[in-house]
Coordinates of C-alpha atoms in Angstrom, one line a residue:
M1361 CA -27.0 -26.5 16.7
S1362 CA -28.8 -26.2 13.3
D1363 CA -27.9 -26.2 9.6
N1364 CA -27.7 -23.1 7.5
E1365 CA -27.3 -24.2 3.9
G1366 CA -24.7 -26.7 4.8
V1367 CA -23.0 -24.6 7.5
R1368 CA -23.6 -25.9 11.0
V1369 CA -24.5 -22.9 13.2
R1370 CA -25.3 -22.0 16.8
E1371 CA -27.7 -19.4 18.0
A1372 CA -26.2 -16.1 19.2
R1373 CA -29.0 -13.9 20.6
H1374 CA -27.2 -12.2 23.4
C1375 CA -24.7 -9.3 23.8
L1376 CA -21.2 -10.5 24.7
L1377 CA -20.8 -7.4 27.0
C1378 CA -24.0 -7.1 29.0
G1379 CA -25.8 -10.5 28.2
D1380 CA -29.0 -8.8 27.1
E1381 CA -30.9 -10.2 24.2
G1382 CA -30.2 -8.2 21.1
E1383 CA -32.5 -6.5 18.6
V1384 CA -32.6 -7.3 14.9
L1385 CA -30.5 -4.8 12.9
Y1386 CA -30.7 -6.5 9.5
S1387 CA -32.3 -9.8 8.5
G1388 CA -32.1 -12.0 5.4
Q1389 CA -28.5 -11.1 4.7
R1390 CA -26.4 -13.1 2.3
D1391 CA -22.7 -12.9 1.3
R1392 CA -22.4 -10.2 -1.4
L1393 CA -18.7 -10.5 -1.7
F1394 CA -17.4 -14.1 -1.9
G1395 CA -20.6 -16.2 -2.3
A1396 CA -20.5 -18.0 1.1
P1397 CA -23.7 -20.1 1.7
G1398 CA -26.3 -19.2 4.2
T1399 CA -28.9 -16.6 5.2
W1400 CA -27.9 -14.5 8.2
T1401 CA -29.2 -11.9 10.7
L1402 CA -27.3 -9.1 12.3
M1403 CA -28.3 -8.3 15.9
Q1404 CA -27.5 -5.2 17.9
C1405 CA -27.4 -4.1 21.5
P1406 CA -28.5 -0.5 21.7
K1407 CA -27.1 -0.2 25.2
C1408 CA -23.6 -1.4 24.4
Q1409 CA -23.5 -0.2 20.8
I1410 CA -22.3 -3.5 19.4
A1411 CA -23.6 -5.7 16.6
W1412 CA -23.1 -9.4 15.8
L1413 CA -24.0 -12.2 13.5
D1414 CA -26.8 -14.6 14.4
P1415 CA -26.6 -17.5 14.0
Q1416 CA -22.8 -18.0 14.0
P1417 CA -20.9 -20.9 12.4
I1418 CA -19.5 -23.5 14.8
A1419 CA -15.7 -23.8 15.0
D1420 CA -15.5 -26.9 12.8
D1421 CA -17.6 -25.2 9.9
I1422 CA -16.2 -21.7 10.0
G1423 CA -13.9 -22.5 7.1
K1424 CA -16.9 -23.0 4.8
I1425 CA -17.6 -19.3 4.8
Y1426 CA -14.0 -18.6 3.7
T1427 CA -13.9 -21.0 0.7
N1428 CA -13.5 -18.2 -1.9
Y1429 CA -11.9 -15.7 0.4
F1430 CA -8.3 -14.8 -0.3
T1431 CA -5.7 -13.4 2.1
H1432 CA -2.6 -14.7 0.3
Q1433 CA -2.2 -12.7 -2.9
A1434 CA 0.9 -10.5 -2.6
P1435 CA 0.4 -7.1 -4.3
D1436 CA 2.6 -5.8 -7.1
N1437 CA 4.3 -2.8 -5.6
T1438 CA 6.6 -2.0 -8.6
N1439 CA 5.4 1.6 -8.9
R1440 CA 4.0 2.1 -5.5
F1441 CA 6.3 4.7 -3.9
R1442 CA 8.2 6.2 -6.8
G1443 CA 9.4 9.8 -6.9
L1444 CA 7.5 12.4 -5.0
R1445 CA 5.1 9.9 -3.4
K1446 CA 8.0 7.9 -1.9
A1447 CA 9.7 11.1 -0.6
V1448 CA 6.5 12.3 1.0
K1449 CA 5.9 9.0 2.8
A1450 CA 9.6 8.7 3.9
S1451 CA 9.6 12.3 5.2
I1452 CA 6.4 11.8 7.3
L1453 CA 7.7 8.5 8.7
N1454 CA 10.9 10.2 9.7
S1455 CA 9.4 13.3 11.2
R1456 CA 6.4 11.8 12.9
Y1457 CA 7.5 8.2 13.7
G1458 CA 11.3 8.3 13.8
Y1459 CA 12.0 6.0 11.0
Q1460 CA 15.3 6.8 9.2
M1461 CA 14.6 6.4 5.6
E1462 CA 16.5 7.2 2.4
G1463 CA 15.2 10.4 0.7
S1464 CA 13.4 11.7 3.7
N1465 CA 13.3 15.4 4.6
K1466 CA 12.3 16.1 8.3
V1467 CA 11.3 19.7 7.7
M1468 CA 9.0 18.7 4.8
G1469 CA 7.7 15.8 6.9
S1470 CA 6.8 18.1 9.7
F1471 CA 4.8 20.3 7.3
L1472 CA 3.1 17.5 5.6
S1473 CA 2.1 15.8 8.8
C1474 CA -0.2 18.8 9.5
I1475 CA -2.4 17.6 6.6
G1476 CA -4.8 15.2 8.4
P1477 CA -5.8 12.7 5.7
L1478 CA -2.2 12.5 4.4
R1479 CA -1.0 11.9 8.0
E1480 CA -3.6 9.2 8.4
M1481 CA -2.7 7.3 5.3
V1482 CA 1.1 7.3 5.9
G1483 CA 0.7 6.6 9.6
G1484 CA -1.6 3.7 8.9
S1485 CA 1.0 2.1 6.6
V1486 CA 3.1 1.4 9.8
R1487 CA 0.0 1.1 12.0
W1488 CA 1.1 4.2 13.9
L1489 CA 4.0 2.4 15.5
D1490 CA 7.0 4.5 16.4
A1491 CA 10.4 3.3 15.3
R1492 CA 12.0 0.8 17.7
E1493 CA 15.2 -0.8 16.5
G1494 CA 15.2 -4.4 17.5
G1495 CA 11.8 -4.3 19.0
R1496 CA 9.8 -7.6 18.7
L1497 CA 6.6 -7.2 16.6
L1498 CA 3.8 -9.8 16.2
D1499 CA 1.1 -9.4 13.5
V1500 CA -2.0 -11.5 14.3
G1501 CA -3.7 -12.5 11.1
C1502 CA -0.7 -11.5 9.0
G1503 CA -2.0 -12.7 5.7
N1504 CA 0.7 -12.9 3.0
G1505 CA 3.3 -11.2 5.3
S1506 CA 3.8 -8.0 3.2
F1507 CA 3.3 -5.8 6.3
L1508 CA 5.8 -7.8 8.4
D1509 CA 8.3 -7.7 5.5
K1510 CA 8.0 -3.9 5.4
M1511 CA 8.4 -3.5 9.2
R1512 CA 11.4 -5.9 9.2
H1513 CA 13.1 -3.5 6.8
L1514 CA 12.3 -0.7 9.2
G1515 CA 14.2 -2.3 12.0
W1516 CA 11.7 -4.6 13.8
E1517 CA 12.2 -8.2 14.6
V1518 CA 8.9 -9.8 13.3
A1519 CA 6.7 -12.8 13.8
G1520 CA 3.3 -13.6 12.5
V1521 CA 0.2 -15.8 13.0
E1522 CA -2.1 -16.7 10.2
P1523 CA -4.8 -19.5 9.8
D1524 CA -4.8 -19.5 6.0
G1525 CA -2.3 -22.0 4.8
E1526 CA -1.9 -20.5 1.3
A1527 CA -1.2 -17.1 2.9
V1528 CA 1.5 -18.7 5.1
A1529 CA 3.0 -20.3 2.1
V1530 CA 3.3 -17.0 0.3
A1531 CA 4.8 -15.3 3.4
R1532 CA 7.5 -18.0 3.6
K1533 CA 8.3 -18.3 0.0
R1534 CA 8.2 -14.6 -1.1
F1535 CA 9.5 -12.9 2.0
G1536 CA 11.3 -15.7 3.9
L1537 CA 9.2 -15.1 7.0
E1538 CA 8.6 -17.6 9.8
I1539 CA 4.8 -17.6 10.2
F1540 CA 2.8 -19.8 12.6
K1541 CA -0.2 -21.4 10.8
G1542 CA -3.1 -21.3 13.2
S1543 CA -4.6 -19.1 15.9
L1544 CA -2.7 -17.0 18.5
D1545 CA -3.6 -19.3 21.4
E1546 CA -2.4 -22.3 19.4
A1547 CA 1.0 -20.6 18.7
G1548 CA 1.9 -21.0 22.4
F1549 CA 4.2 -17.9 22.7
S1550 CA 5.8 -17.3 26.0
D1551 CA 4.5 -14.7 28.4
E1552 CA 5.6 -11.1 27.7
S1553 CA 7.2 -12.0 24.4
F1554 CA 6.5 -8.9 22.2
D1555 CA 7.0 -5.1 22.3
A1556 CA 4.1 -4.6 19.9
I1557 CA 1.2 -6.6 18.6
T1558 CA -0.9 -5.6 15.7
M1559 CA -4.3 -6.9 14.5
N1560 CA -5.5 -5.3 11.3
H1561 CA -9.2 -6.2 10.6
V1562 CA -8.9 -9.5 12.6
I1563 CA -10.9 -9.1 15.8
E1564 CA -14.2 -8.9 13.9
H1565 CA -13.6 -12.4 12.5
V1566 CA -13.1 -14.3 15.8
P1567 CA -15.9 -16.0 17.8
D1568 CA -14.6 -14.6 21.2
P1569 CA -12.9 -11.2 20.9
I1570 CA -12.4 -10.8 24.6
E1571 CA -10.5 -14.1 24.9
L1572 CA -8.3 -13.0 22.0
L1573 CA -7.5 -9.7 23.7
K1574 CA -6.7 -11.6 26.9
E1575 CA -4.2 -13.7 25.0
C1576 CA -2.7 -10.6 23.5
R1577 CA -2.3 -9.2 27.0
R1578 CA -0.5 -12.4 28.1
V1579 CA 2.2 -12.2 25.3
L1580 CA 2.6 -8.5 25.4
K1581 CA 5.5 -7.0 27.4
P1582 CA 4.9 -4.5 30.2
G1583 CA 4.9 -1.1 28.5
G1584 CA 4.3 -2.7 25.1
R1585 CA 1.6 -1.7 22.7
L1586 CA -1.3 -3.6 21.2
W1587 CA -2.7 -2.0 18.0
V1588 CA -6.1 -3.0 16.7
A1589 CA -8.1 -1.8 13.7
T1590 CA -11.7 -2.9 12.9
P1591 CA -14.8 -1.5 11.1
N1592 CA -16.8 1.1 13.0
I1593 CA -20.5 0.3 13.2
K1594 CA -21.0 4.1 14.0
S1595 CA -19.2 5.2 10.9
L1596 CA -20.6 7.8 8.5
G1597 CA -20.4 5.0 5.8
H1598 CA -22.7 2.7 7.8
Y1599 CA -25.1 5.7 8.5
K1600 CA -25.2 6.5 4.7
F1601 CA -25.3 3.0 3.2
G1602 CA -27.1 0.9 5.8
E1603 CA -27.2 -2.8 4.9
H1604 CA -25.1 -2.1 1.8
W1605 CA -22.1 -0.8 3.9
R1606 CA -19.0 -2.8 2.9
G1607 CA -17.9 -3.0 6.5
L1608 CA -20.7 -5.5 7.4
E1609 CA -19.1 -8.3 5.4
V1610 CA -21.7 -10.9 6.3
P1611 CA -21.1 -13.7 7.3
R1612 CA -17.3 -13.4 8.0
H1613 CA -17.6 -10.4 10.4
L1614 CA -19.0 -12.0 13.5
T1615 CA -18.8 -8.9 15.7
L1616 CA -19.0 -5.2 14.7
F1617 CA -17.9 -2.7 17.3
S1618 CA -18.5 0.9 18.1
P1619 CA -15.5 2.7 19.7
G1620 CA -17.0 2.4 23.1
A1621 CA -17.8 -1.2 22.7
L1622 CA -14.3 -2.1 21.6
Q1623 CA -12.8 -0.2 24.6
S1624 CA -15.2 -2.1 26.9
C1625 CA -13.9 -5.4 25.5
A1626 CA -10.3 -4.3 26.0
E1627 CA -11.0 -3.4 29.6
S1628 CA -12.8 -6.7 30.2
A1629 CA -9.5 -8.3 29.0
G1630 CA -7.5 -6.4 31.6
L1631 CA -6.1 -3.8 29.1
A1632 CA -5.9 -0.1 29.4
A1633 CA -7.0 1.3 26.0
R1634 CA -7.4 4.5 24.0
V1635 CA -9.7 4.4 20.9
C1636 CA -10.3 6.8 18.1
T1637 CA -11.5 6.5 14.5
S1638 CA -9.7 6.8 11.2
D1639 CA -11.0 7.9 7.8
R1640 CA -8.1 6.7 5.8
S1641 CA -10.2 4.0 4.0
A1642 CA -13.2 6.4 3.4
P1643 CA -12.8 6.7 -0.4
W1644 CA -12.4 3.0 -0.9
M1645 CA -15.4 2.2 1.4
Y1646 CA -17.5 4.8 -0.3
A1647 CA -16.8 3.2 -3.7
A1648 CA -17.3 -0.4 -2.5
S1649 CA -20.5 0.4 -0.7
S1650 CA -21.9 2.4 -3.7
L1651 CA -21.3 -0.6 -6.0
I1652 CA -23.0 -3.0 -3.5
R1653 CA -26.0 -0.7 -3.3
R1654 CA -26.1 -0.3 -7.1
D1655 CA -25.5 -3.9 -8.1
G1656 CA -26.5 -5.9 -5.1
A1657 CA -23.0 -7.5 -4.9
L1658 CA -19.3 -6.8 -5.2
P1659 CA -17.6 -10.1 -6.4
G1660 CA -14.1 -10.3 -5.0
G1661 CA -14.9 -7.7 -2.3
S1662 CA -13.0 -4.8 -3.9
P1663 CA -13.9 -2.4 -6.7
R1664 CA -11.9 -3.3 -9.8
R1665 CA -12.6 -0.2 -11.7
T1666 CA -14.2 3.1 -10.6
T1667 CA -15.3 6.0 -12.6
P1668 CA -13.8 9.5 -12.2
W1669 CA -17.2 10.6 -10.8
L1670 CA -17.2 7.9 -8.2
R1671 CA -13.6 8.7 -7.2
M1672 CA -14.5 12.4 -6.9
Q1673 CA -17.5 11.4 -4.7
G1674 CA -15.2 9.2 -2.6
R1675 CA -12.8 12.2 -2.0
A1676 CA -15.7 14.4 -1.0
F1677 CA -16.9 11.7 1.4
L1678 CA -13.4 11.6 2.9
A1679 CA -13.4 15.4 3.5
R1680 CA -16.8 15.1 5.1
E1681 CA -15.8 12.2 7.3
H1682 CA -12.5 13.8 8.3
G1683 CA -14.7 16.6 9.6
L1684 CA -14.3 20.4 9.7
F1685 CA -15.8 20.7 13.1
G1686 CA -13.4 18.9 15.4
P1687 CA -12.9 15.2 16.4
R1688 CA -15.6 12.7 15.6
D1689 CA -16.3 9.0 16.0
A1690 CA -17.5 8.7 12.4
G1691 CA -14.4 7.3 10.7
E1692 CA -14.7 4.0 8.8
E1693 CA -12.3 2.3 11.1
I1694 CA -11.8 2.1 14.8
V1695 CA -8.2 2.3 15.9
M1696 CA -7.4 1.1 19.4
V1697 CA -4.0 1.3 21.1
A1698 CA -3.9 -0.7 24.3
G1699 CA -1.4 -1.8 26.9
R1700 CA -1.1 -3.8 30.1

């Protein structure tokens, strides 16, 4: 154990999948988003196509890299799905996923579902879960609870786990949700408790992703579905922006996966998994990475304002990433669906 500007750290030189010593991907990295202390290196295993932070904070000090990081702010959705936008979303959710929503048109939904980027964005809003009235849903790393509140209104029985106390307070006060404060293993759920488990950009933050997946397997019902999304180290965005890619998020992202690496982790945890990539975040990732490359930092982690030119470039990047030549593994996010 050593000290990294006040954060106690441990060496992490070896690949969690094969055990080989990694190669340096990027060195001298600092937090460009939330100002956490320390200088960090990203290692990679060319064989397993996985990358990781070296050194890594010890468990007792990991909170120091989240001091200015917020997961509790609830968005203002006053005008979010008004008019045509609301009808489009409702129609796709009805046609594609079976959710019975006011104002939906199944015929229109079937047609609009053929538009790939639109289908991705709407499907991602429910994490590609089919309707299941009364099904039990667990969101691991649920933040302020806004996703669980939405899914509760779509017929799910919901539960959440979240380590950020302020986020838990928002979920309880604003949405009336029962959220466990802490980690999944601390929650102590019974075996085979849930029909669906979701983890949206969580697995890259944990010290031992395989152990987390094993715990998910334990609390997942036979025939249930585990859904995971995480940044894709093989994305077009990483290829284009390199060390300025927003998805790196040093030092909070402890592990960065390729599609194959995430599937290998799932199989090591005893899960049968299918992986693909999604380009739904491509315009946002393009804008954020462009600003990091231009300014050297992106305080707060998200673009506050973008120019029309940057928005146009982001849409063009989405079109390129979506691909005109068949399926690719270049999307900004990996999406994994797994079961027992």
